[in-house]
Amino acid sequence: MVFSSNVFLFLFLPIFLIVYYLLPFKGRSAWILIGSYALYAWWRLDFLWLLVAITGVAYLYGLILEKQPDGARRRWTLISAIVLNLGALAYFKYANFGIDSFNAVTQSFGLQPFSWTPILLPIGLSFFIFHAISYIVDVYRREEKATHNPLDFAAFIALFPHLIAGPVLKYNLLADQFRSRTHTMEKFSYGATRFMTGFAKKVLIADSIAPLVTATFNQPNPTMADAWLGALAYTLQLYFDFSGYSDMAIGLAAMMGFKFPENFNHPYISRSITEFWRRWHMSLSSWLREYLYISLGGNRYGRARTYLNLWLTMVLGGLWHGANWTFVLWGVWHGSILAVERRMKEASLWKPSPAWLTIPGTMILVIIGWVMFRADSVPDAFRMYRGMLGLNGVSLSDTLAWQVKPSVLVSMVLGGLLVYLAPYWGSRVGDVGSRLLRPRLAVGATVVLLPLFVLAIMKLSAQSYTPFLYFQF
Amino acid sequence: MTEFAQDTVKPNADNPSAPAVLHWLPAAFLLGVVAVGAVLTVLTPTVRQWPQGKDVVTGEAMLTYEKENLDARVPWRDASVNLWGGLNARLFGEARDGALIGKEGWLFTSEEYQTSAEDAAEIQGKLAYIQEVRDELKKDGAQLVVALIPSKARVYADQTKAKVPAQTAPLYQSFRADLQKAGIPAPDLLTAFERAKTEDLFFRTDTHWTPTGAQVAAQAIAPVVTELGLDLPAAEYAAQTQPEVSRAGDLTRYVPGDNLVDDVSPITYERTDEGGGGLFGDESIAVTLVGTSYSAETKDNVWHFDGALAAALGTEVLNMAREGKGPIVPMREYLTSPERKDNPAQVVVWEIPERFLRVQYGD
């Protein structure tokens, strides 16, 4: 069940909110758990056991780790917990990929492929396993006490606003909120604003651009205009799809009195890839820094090791996004640039440059990466790169031209304007959620948002099913 | 400074400093919209029905319920389709996915513009299958004639705004040449249409041909059948032009709210001689027509291609065309049908619209 669907908006949400607000605080965690499990089971009932099992294992490991004294045995307990979680992730997410890659190698030597029934990837698996690992590691590091409240813990792991596509949250960010949080009309209104904003972003912009992205990435020999148009379209689609989802998640959480961390901070105005990763999918970046980069040694073992750790973090982060060599290469791309930028900074080669140069420069690097991220396979990505280099001609191909609709171009232009005007707007008016500097402008924006939300609902009903891009992860 | 973001929770997420109206208006609006939507949804009868025979454990039942009982039936669906369809048509001159708006009220199906890397292989596969059919029909002593219908966007390219992809430019003539090379007669309907296109040969608002278009095609097919030198049982027909009616074509559903129509005078064909034994009478029918909705007898069919063909050939035609299945499936069905067994044809006219050449039908 996706947030931008009739079943969520008009059946799940009203029932959930009515019961939630009728219950006393003590009963709300249980209701969150029931609602979240119901939302998950709507996809497939038979995979609910995996969510329950991951939750149970993490809870038990938390209790064990808390009681164990520091030492080798405790370390092995942690390792076994991580292996168990990553084992589940590896089996469901990477087994098909591993076998396919193995078969590709064996077949190239003329050997028989290994017979294999493909495994279905449970939705949200990467997210709830990351949530579980963060909890276990926090308890191991004694940064967080193990919870003795299985209900609150299960509700944290399953909390439906972040269950399926994030944000990736640490338990300590929400632990206190499960014990105590306030419910006010102001907070609910803030949540409603964020939810409606995210809904409009997803349905009115991302979904409008989606057909052009599909058309361009399906071009067998894209020209330079085809490939760049497709790459730009995907750059905008992904941003409005995922940041729209994050807005909806943050909004829904706020309607229940929770405060979620921000997940995006105007990433496309970044002036380096290093800055981009401080602004894009911030909850994942934070998780990678906290549990992967630091665990690999961070910058504690010299320069060369730091560069390697940066690179490895991004490669593994890429692989986390999906079991495909495209994601690995996307991670290699970002990891390599991060390492180079770090080296340049340390060698004092990084000179302050004007924004008109660094922002487009960074965007080109980001867009090149997104092509690999979006392509179905590595050869498909290189097909697009050949097009971007103009090796298949320059002007728009007539196989694509008829699919370039004016409404899509208008959506792209509006999306582009929003991407670059929103930071300016935020600095003048105050981002939603921060202190408002120009209250009248904020009221005006809200008044514009309300009919847009209704228009978005009507567009949702007029179009076919469009899942969120991040659901595949 | 680290390369990666830090978790940040904004301290004033509930915006206490915001103007009072922002403290309640978004909440009230969202709750109001959701409440109204929920009530309308629950009042919809299909929404209260759970799909039968679908598996709950694998999510099949939930998906069916969501897509078929809910999304397709929400009370505001038609209004939404009309609103967005109307907005796109008026603001951007766009139809919904599936059609393109041309000039002066002309609409075109997007199937005629679609291309993919697999097209060449698929088209070669079609050619091979047509040859198989020719060989299969030969077992009955029947000859195959392919009536390849040129795409509407090709014939009326001057009425389109979007350019038909260059990849498909030579398709009609090259496929027809391949058929002829394989010894399969295929009349040049494109040239016939180009000559007659001062009249509307296709409906402006429909994928299909007009009664005139069907007549032009039938008259182009007739000499090719005559050249086969067969002894076809004669039949005489009179064409009767019916009163003009307004007709909204099948492509108008892609442009909601525009009320586009075609004015058409349907032509019907009646046998005027004393024969006419029909399929179960004494007289056999020597010509069988197989094909798509361009030939099938349906309630929307005002073009009566089977009648036009019978009149042009001067013999009865057994119509085995089927609507909505493309050209391949009706032929497969015909080859195994009792009609073929009971009434073996001398000639089978297989009508194949050009746009279906690239479509994959599976096994």
Coordinates of C-alpha atoms in Angstrom, one line a residue, chain A:
Chain A
M1 CA 0.0 0.0 0.0
V2 CA 1.6 3.3 -1.0
F3 CA 0.7 6.6 0.6
S4 CA -0.4 8.1 -2.7
S5 CA -3.2 5.6 -3.3
N6 CA -7.0 5.7 -2.8
V7 CA -6.8 2.7 -0.4
F8 CA -4.4 4.5 1.9
L9 CA -6.0 7.9 1.8
F10 CA -9.6 7.0 2.0
L11 CA -9.7 3.7 3.9
F12 CA -6.5 3.1 5.9
L13 CA -5.7 6.7 7.0
P14 CA -9.1 7.6 8.3
I15 CA -9.6 4.4 10.2
F16 CA -6.1 4.5 11.6
L17 CA -6.4 8.2 12.7
I18 CA -9.8 7.8 14.3
V19 CA -8.8 4.8 16.4
Y20 CA -5.4 6.3 17.2
Y21 CA -6.9 9.5 18.6
L22 CA -9.7 7.6 20.4
L23 CA -7.2 5.4 22.3
P24 CA -5.4 6.5 25.5
F25 CA -1.6 7.1 25.0
K26 CA -0.9 3.6 26.5
G27 CA -2.7 1.9 23.7
R28 CA -1.3 3.9 20.8
S29 CA 1.9 1.9 20.3
A30 CA -0.1 -1.3 20.0
W31 CA -2.4 0.4 17.5
I32 CA 0.6 1.7 15.5
L33 CA 1.9 -1.8 15.5
I34 CA -1.4 -3.3 14.3
G35 CA -1.8 -0.6 11.6
S36 CA 1.8 -0.9 10.4
Y37 CA 1.6 -4.7 10.2
A38 CA -1.8 -4.3 8.3
L39 CA -0.2 -1.9 5.9
Y40 CA 2.7 -4.3 5.3
A41 CA 0.5 -7.4 5.0
W42 CA -1.6 -5.6 2.3
W43 CA 1.4 -6.2 0.0
R44 CA 1.7 -9.9 1.0
L45 CA 0.5 -11.6 4.2
D46 CA 3.1 -14.4 4.0
F47 CA 6.1 -12.1 4.3
L48 CA 4.9 -10.5 7.5
W49 CA 6.7 -13.2 9.4
L50 CA 10.1 -11.8 8.2
L51 CA 9.3 -8.4 9.6
V52 CA 8.2 -10.0 12.9
A53 CA 11.3 -12.3 13.0
I54 CA 13.8 -9.4 12.3
T55 CA 12.1 -7.4 15.1
G56 CA 12.2 -10.3 17.5
V57 CA 15.8 -11.1 16.8
A58 CA 16.9 -7.5 17.2
Y59 CA 15.0 -7.2 20.5
L60 CA 16.5 -10.3 22.0
Y61 CA 20.0 -9.3 20.9
G62 CA 19.5 -6.0 22.5
L63 CA 18.7 -7.7 25.8
I64 CA 21.7 -10.0 25.5
L65 CA 24.2 -7.3 24.6
E66 CA 23.0 -5.1 27.4
K67 CA 23.8 -7.8 30.0
Q68 CA 27.1 -8.9 28.6
P69 CA 30.3 -7.4 29.9
D70 CA 32.6 -5.8 27.3
G71 CA 34.9 -8.3 25.7
A72 CA 35.4 -10.7 22.9
R73 CA 32.3 -12.7 23.7
R74 CA 30.2 -9.5 23.4
R75 CA 31.9 -8.6 20.2
W76 CA 31.0 -12.1 18.8
T77 CA 27.5 -11.6 19.9
L78 CA 27.3 -8.4 17.9
I79 CA 29.0 -10.1 14.9
S80 CA 26.4 -12.9 15.0
A81 CA 23.6 -10.4 15.2
I82 CA 24.9 -8.5 12.2
V83 CA 25.6 -11.7 10.2
L84 CA 22.0 -12.9 10.9
N85 CA 20.5 -9.6 9.7
L86 CA 22.8 -9.2 6.7
G87 CA 22.3 -12.9 6.0
A88 CA 18.6 -12.3 5.7
L89 CA 19.2 -9.3 3.5
A90 CA 21.7 -11.2 1.4
Y91 CA 19.4 -14.2 0.9
F92 CA 16.4 -12.2 -0.1
K93 CA 18.1 -9.3 -1.9
Y94 CA 21.3 -10.7 -3.4
A95 CA 20.9 -14.4 -3.9
N96 CA 19.3 -14.0 -7.4
F97 CA 22.0 -11.4 -8.3
G98 CA 24.8 -13.7 -7.0
I99 CA 23.5 -16.8 -8.8
D100 CA 23.0 -14.8 -12.0
S101 CA 26.5 -13.4 -11.9
F102 CA 27.9 -16.8 -11.1
N103 CA 26.0 -18.3 -14.0
A104 CA 27.2 -15.6 -16.3
V105 CA 30.8 -16.5 -15.5
T106 CA 30.3 -20.3 -15.7
Q107 CA 28.4 -20.0 -19.0
S108 CA 31.2 -17.8 -20.5
F109 CA 33.4 -20.9 -19.9
G110 CA 30.8 -23.1 -21.6
L111 CA 29.6 -24.7 -18.4
Q112 CA 26.0 -25.5 -17.5
P113 CA 24.2 -22.7 -15.5
F114 CA 23.2 -23.4 -11.9
S115 CA 19.4 -24.1 -11.7
W116 CA 17.6 -21.6 -9.4
T117 CA 14.1 -20.5 -8.6
P118 CA 14.2 -16.7 -8.2
I119 CA 13.5 -15.3 -4.7
L120 CA 10.9 -12.6 -4.2
L121 CA 12.3 -9.4 -2.5
P122 CA 10.2 -8.4 0.4
I123 CA 9.4 -4.7 0.2
G124 CA 11.1 -2.5 2.7
L125 CA 13.5 -5.2 3.7
S126 CA 16.6 -3.1 3.4
F127 CA 15.0 -0.4 5.5
F128 CA 13.8 -2.5 8.4
I129 CA 17.0 -4.5 8.5
F130 CA 19.0 -1.2 8.7
H131 CA 16.7 -0.1 11.5
A132 CA 17.4 -3.3 13.4
I133 CA 21.1 -3.1 12.9
S134 CA 21.3 0.5 14.1
Y135 CA 19.5 -0.5 17.3
I136 CA 21.8 -3.5 17.9
V137 CA 25.0 -1.5 17.2
D138 CA 23.8 1.4 19.4
V139 CA 23.2 -1.0 22.3
Y140 CA 26.6 -2.7 21.7
R141 CA 28.3 0.7 21.7
R142 CA 26.4 1.5 24.9
E143 CA 25.1 4.6 23.3
E144 CA 21.5 3.3 23.8
K145 CA 20.0 1.2 26.6
A146 CA 18.3 -2.0 25.4
T147 CA 14.6 -1.6 25.4
H148 CA 12.5 -3.8 27.7
N149 CA 9.3 -2.8 26.0
P150 CA 8.9 -5.2 23.0
L151 CA 5.7 -3.4 22.0
D152 CA 7.3 0.0 21.6
F153 CA 10.3 -1.6 19.9
A154 CA 8.2 -3.6 17.4
A155 CA 6.2 -0.4 16.8
F156 CA 9.5 1.5 16.1
I157 CA 10.7 -1.1 13.6
A158 CA 7.3 -1.3 11.9
L159 CA 6.2 2.3 12.2
F160 CA 4.4 2.7 8.9
P161 CA 5.5 6.1 7.8
H162 CA 9.1 4.9 7.6
L163 CA 8.6 1.1 7.2
I164 CA 8.8 0.7 3.5
A165 CA 11.0 3.4 2.0
G166 CA 12.6 5.2 5.0
P167 CA 13.7 7.6 6.2
V168 CA 16.3 5.3 7.9
L169 CA 16.0 6.1 11.5
K170 CA 18.0 5.3 14.6
Y171 CA 16.1 3.9 17.5
N172 CA 17.4 6.6 19.9
L173 CA 15.8 9.3 17.7
L174 CA 12.4 7.8 18.5
A175 CA 12.8 5.9 21.7
D176 CA 11.8 8.8 23.9
Q177 CA 9.0 9.7 21.6
F178 CA 7.4 6.3 22.2
R179 CA 7.5 7.0 25.9
S180 CA 6.2 10.5 25.6
R181 CA 5.1 12.8 22.9
T182 CA 2.6 15.6 22.4
H183 CA -0.3 15.7 20.1
T184 CA -1.4 19.2 19.1
M185 CA -3.5 20.7 16.4
E186 CA -0.4 22.7 15.4
K187 CA 1.7 19.6 15.0
F188 CA -1.1 17.8 13.1
S189 CA -1.4 20.8 10.8
Y190 CA 2.3 20.8 10.2
G191 CA 2.1 17.1 9.4
A192 CA -0.9 17.7 7.1
T193 CA 1.1 20.5 5.3
R194 CA 4.1 18.2 4.8
F195 CA 1.9 15.3 3.7
M196 CA 0.0 17.4 1.2
T197 CA 3.3 18.9 -0.1
G198 CA 4.9 15.5 -0.6
F199 CA 1.7 14.1 -2.2
A200 CA 1.6 17.0 -4.7
K201 CA 5.4 16.6 -5.4
K202 CA 5.0 13.0 -6.1
V203 CA 1.7 13.0 -8.1
L204 CA 1.9 16.3 -9.9
I205 CA 5.6 16.4 -10.8
A206 CA 7.3 13.0 -10.5
D207 CA 4.4 11.0 -12.0
S208 CA 4.0 13.6 -14.8
I209 CA 7.7 13.2 -15.8
A210 CA 7.8 9.4 -15.4
P211 CA 6.5 8.5 -18.9
L212 CA 9.3 10.6 -20.6
V213 CA 11.9 8.9 -18.4
T214 CA 10.7 5.5 -19.5
A215 CA 10.5 6.5 -23.1
T216 CA 14.1 7.9 -23.2
F217 CA 15.6 5.0 -21.3
N218 CA 13.9 2.6 -23.8
Q219 CA 15.5 4.3 -26.8
P220 CA 17.8 1.7 -28.5
N221 CA 20.1 4.4 -29.9
P222 CA 19.4 7.6 -28.0
T223 CA 20.8 10.8 -29.6
M224 CA 22.5 13.5 -27.5
A225 CA 19.2 15.4 -27.1
D226 CA 17.3 12.1 -26.2
A227 CA 19.8 11.0 -23.6
W228 CA 20.3 14.4 -21.9
L229 CA 16.5 15.0 -21.9
G230 CA 16.0 11.5 -20.3
A231 CA 18.8 12.0 -17.8
L232 CA 17.5 15.4 -16.7
A233 CA 13.9 14.1 -16.6
Y234 CA 15.1 11.2 -14.3
T235 CA 17.1 13.6 -12.1
L236 CA 13.9 15.6 -11.5
Q237 CA 11.6 12.5 -11.3
L238 CA 13.8 10.8 -8.6
Y239 CA 14.0 14.0 -6.6
F240 CA 10.3 14.7 -6.5
D241 CA 9.4 11.1 -6.1
F242 CA 11.7 10.4 -3.2
S243 CA 11.6 13.8 -1.5
G244 CA 7.8 13.7 -1.9
Y245 CA 7.7 10.3 -0.2
S246 CA 10.0 11.6 2.6
D247 CA 7.7 14.7 3.1
M248 CA 4.7 12.4 3.3
A249 CA 6.5 10.1 5.8
I250 CA 7.5 13.1 8.0
G251 CA 4.0 14.5 7.7
L252 CA 2.3 11.3 8.7
A253 CA 4.7 10.9 11.6
A254 CA 3.9 14.4 12.8
M255 CA 0.2 13.7 12.6
M256 CA 0.9 11.0 15.2
G257 CA 3.0 13.3 17.2
F258 CA 6.4 12.0 16.1
K259 CA 9.3 14.2 14.9
F260 CA 11.3 12.5 12.1
P261 CA 14.6 13.9 10.9
E262 CA 14.8 15.7 7.6
N263 CA 15.9 13.6 4.6
F264 CA 16.6 16.3 2.0
N265 CA 18.1 19.7 2.2
H266 CA 18.0 21.1 -1.3
P267 CA 20.6 18.6 -2.6
Y268 CA 20.7 20.0 -6.1
I269 CA 22.3 23.2 -5.0
S270 CA 25.3 21.3 -3.8
R271 CA 28.7 22.7 -4.8
S272 CA 30.5 19.3 -4.5
I273 CA 29.6 15.7 -4.3
T274 CA 30.7 15.8 -0.6
E275 CA 28.1 18.5 0.0
F276 CA 25.6 16.5 -2.1
W277 CA 25.8 13.6 0.3
R278 CA 25.1 16.0 3.2
R279 CA 21.9 17.0 1.5
W280 CA 20.6 14.0 -0.3
H281 CA 18.9 11.1 1.5
M282 CA 20.4 12.4 4.7
S283 CA 19.1 9.6 6.9
L284 CA 20.8 7.0 4.8
S285 CA 24.0 9.1 4.6
S286 CA 23.9 9.4 8.3
W287 CA 23.4 5.6 8.8
L288 CA 26.3 4.9 6.4
R289 CA 28.6 7.3 8.2
E290 CA 27.6 6.0 11.7
Y291 CA 27.6 2.2 11.0
L292 CA 29.7 1.7 8.0
Y293 CA 32.2 4.4 7.5
I294 CA 33.1 4.7 11.2
S295 CA 33.1 0.9 11.6
L296 CA 35.5 0.6 8.7
G297 CA 37.8 2.9 10.6
G298 CA 36.6 6.3 9.2
N299 CA 39.6 8.7 9.0
R300 CA 41.4 7.2 12.0
Y301 CA 44.0 5.1 10.0
G302 CA 45.7 7.6 7.7
R303 CA 44.9 9.2 4.4
A304 CA 44.9 6.2 2.1
R305 CA 42.7 4.2 4.4
T306 CA 40.3 7.2 4.7
Y307 CA 39.9 7.3 0.9
L308 CA 39.4 3.6 0.8
N309 CA 36.8 3.7 3.5
L310 CA 35.0 6.5 1.7
W311 CA 35.0 4.5 -1.5
L312 CA 33.9 1.3 0.2
T313 CA 31.1 3.0 2.1
M314 CA 29.7 4.3 -1.2
V315 CA 30.2 1.1 -3.1
L316 CA 28.4 -0.8 -0.3
G317 CA 25.8 1.9 -0.1
G318 CA 25.3 1.5 -3.8
L319 CA 24.9 -2.2 -3.5
W320 CA 22.4 -1.6 -0.7
H321 CA 20.2 0.2 -3.2
G322 CA 19.8 -2.9 -5.3
A323 CA 21.2 -6.2 -6.4
N324 CA 22.6 -5.0 -9.7
W325 CA 26.0 -4.1 -11.1
T326 CA 24.5 -0.7 -12.0
F327 CA 24.2 0.2 -8.3
V328 CA 27.7 -1.0 -7.6
L329 CA 29.1 1.2 -10.4
W330 CA 27.0 4.1 -9.1
G331 CA 28.6 3.6 -5.7
V332 CA 32.0 3.4 -7.3
W333 CA 31.3 6.7 -9.1
H334 CA 30.3 8.5 -6.0
G335 CA 32.9 6.9 -3.8
S336 CA 35.7 7.8 -6.2
I337 CA 34.6 11.4 -6.5
L338 CA 34.3 11.7 -2.7
A339 CA 37.8 10.3 -2.3
V340 CA 39.1 12.7 -5.0
E341 CA 37.4 15.7 -3.4
R342 CA 38.8 14.7 0.0
R343 CA 42.3 14.4 -1.5
M344 CA 42.0 17.7 -3.3
K345 CA 40.9 19.4 -0.1
E346 CA 43.8 17.9 1.9
A347 CA 46.3 18.9 -0.8
S348 CA 44.8 22.4 -0.7
L349 CA 43.8 22.0 -4.4
W350 CA 40.2 22.8 -3.6
K351 CA 39.8 26.5 -4.2
P352 CA 36.6 28.4 -3.6
S353 CA 34.8 28.7 -6.9
P354 CA 31.7 30.6 -7.8
A355 CA 28.3 29.0 -7.5
W356 CA 27.5 29.4 -11.2
L357 CA 30.4 27.0 -11.9
T358 CA 30.3 24.6 -9.0
I359 CA 26.6 23.9 -8.9
P360 CA 26.2 23.0 -12.6
G361 CA 29.5 21.1 -12.3
T362 CA 28.3 19.0 -9.4
M363 CA 24.9 18.5 -11.1
I364 CA 26.6 17.0 -14.2
L365 CA 28.4 14.5 -12.0
V366 CA 25.2 13.7 -10.2
I367 CA 23.3 13.3 -13.5
I368 CA 25.9 11.0 -14.9
G369 CA 25.5 8.9 -11.8
W370 CA 21.7 8.9 -12.0
V371 CA 21.9 7.4 -15.5
M372 CA 23.7 4.3 -14.1
F373 CA 21.3 4.3 -11.1
R374 CA 18.2 4.2 -13.4
A375 CA 19.4 2.0 -16.2
D376 CA 18.2 -1.6 -16.1
S377 CA 21.7 -3.0 -16.8
V378 CA 25.3 -1.7 -17.3
P379 CA 25.1 -2.0 -21.1
D380 CA 21.8 0.0 -21.0
A381 CA 23.6 2.7 -19.0
F382 CA 26.5 2.8 -21.5
R383 CA 23.9 3.1 -24.3
M384 CA 22.7 6.3 -22.7
Y385 CA 26.3 7.5 -22.1
R386 CA 27.0 7.0 -25.8
G387 CA 24.0 9.0 -26.6
M388 CA 25.0 11.8 -24.1
L389 CA 28.3 12.0 -25.9
G390 CA 26.5 12.5 -29.2
L391 CA 27.7 9.2 -30.7
N392 CA 24.2 8.5 -32.1
G393 CA 23.5 11.9 -33.5
V394 CA 22.6 15.2 -31.8
S395 CA 19.0 16.2 -32.4
L396 CA 15.9 14.7 -30.9
S397 CA 15.1 11.4 -32.6
D398 CA 11.7 11.0 -34.1
T399 CA 11.2 7.8 -32.2
L400 CA 11.2 9.9 -29.1
A401 CA 9.9 13.3 -30.4
W402 CA 6.2 12.2 -30.4
Q403 CA 6.5 11.2 -26.8
V404 CA 7.9 14.5 -25.6
K405 CA 4.7 16.1 -24.5
P406 CA 4.4 19.8 -23.7
S407 CA 2.8 19.0 -20.4
V408 CA 5.9 16.9 -19.4
L409 CA 8.2 19.7 -20.4
V410 CA 6.2 22.2 -18.4
S411 CA 6.3 19.8 -15.4
M412 CA 10.1 19.6 -15.8
V413 CA 10.5 23.4 -16.0
L414 CA 8.3 23.8 -12.9
G415 CA 10.2 21.1 -11.1
G416 CA 13.5 22.7 -12.0
L417 CA 12.3 26.1 -10.8
L418 CA 11.1 24.6 -7.5
V419 CA 14.4 22.8 -7.0
Y420 CA 16.4 26.1 -7.4
L421 CA 13.9 28.6 -6.0
A422 CA 13.0 26.5 -2.9
P423 CA 16.3 27.2 -1.1
Y424 CA 15.8 31.0 -1.8
W425 CA 12.2 30.7 -0.6
G426 CA 13.4 28.9 2.5
S427 CA 15.9 31.6 3.3
R428 CA 13.3 34.3 2.8
V429 CA 10.2 32.8 4.4
G430 CA 11.7 30.0 6.5
D431 CA 11.4 26.4 5.5
V432 CA 8.3 24.6 6.6
G433 CA 9.1 23.5 10.1
S434 CA 11.5 26.3 10.9
R435 CA 10.8 29.7 12.3
L436 CA 8.8 31.7 9.8
L437 CA 10.3 35.0 8.8
R438 CA 7.6 36.0 6.4
P439 CA 4.4 34.5 7.8
R440 CA 2.1 36.1 5.1
L441 CA 4.0 34.4 2.3
A442 CA 3.8 31.1 4.2
V443 CA 0.0 31.5 4.5
G444 CA -0.2 32.3 0.8
A445 CA 1.8 29.1 -0.1
T446 CA -0.5 27.0 2.1
V447 CA -3.6 28.4 0.4
V448 CA -2.1 27.5 -2.9
L449 CA -1.2 24.0 -1.7
L450 CA -4.7 23.1 -0.7
P451 CA -6.3 23.1 -4.2
L452 CA -3.1 21.5 -5.5
F453 CA -3.7 18.6 -3.2
V454 CA -7.2 18.1 -4.5
L455 CA -5.9 18.3 -8.1
A456 CA -3.2 15.8 -7.2
I457 CA -5.9 13.4 -5.8
M458 CA -7.9 13.8 -9.0
K459 CA -4.7 13.2 -11.1
L460 CA -4.0 10.1 -9.0
S461 CA -7.5 8.8 -9.8
A462 CA -7.1 9.6 -13.5
Q463 CA -3.8 7.8 -13.9
S464 CA -2.7 4.2 -13.5
Y465 CA -0.8 2.8 -10.5
T466 CA 2.6 4.4 -9.9
P467 CA 4.6 3.0 -7.1
F468 CA 7.4 5.0 -5.5
L469 CA 10.8 4.5 -7.0
Y470 CA 12.4 3.7 -3.6
F471 CA 10.0 0.8 -3.1
Q472 CA 12.4 -1.4 -5.1
F473 CA 15.1 -0.9 -2.5

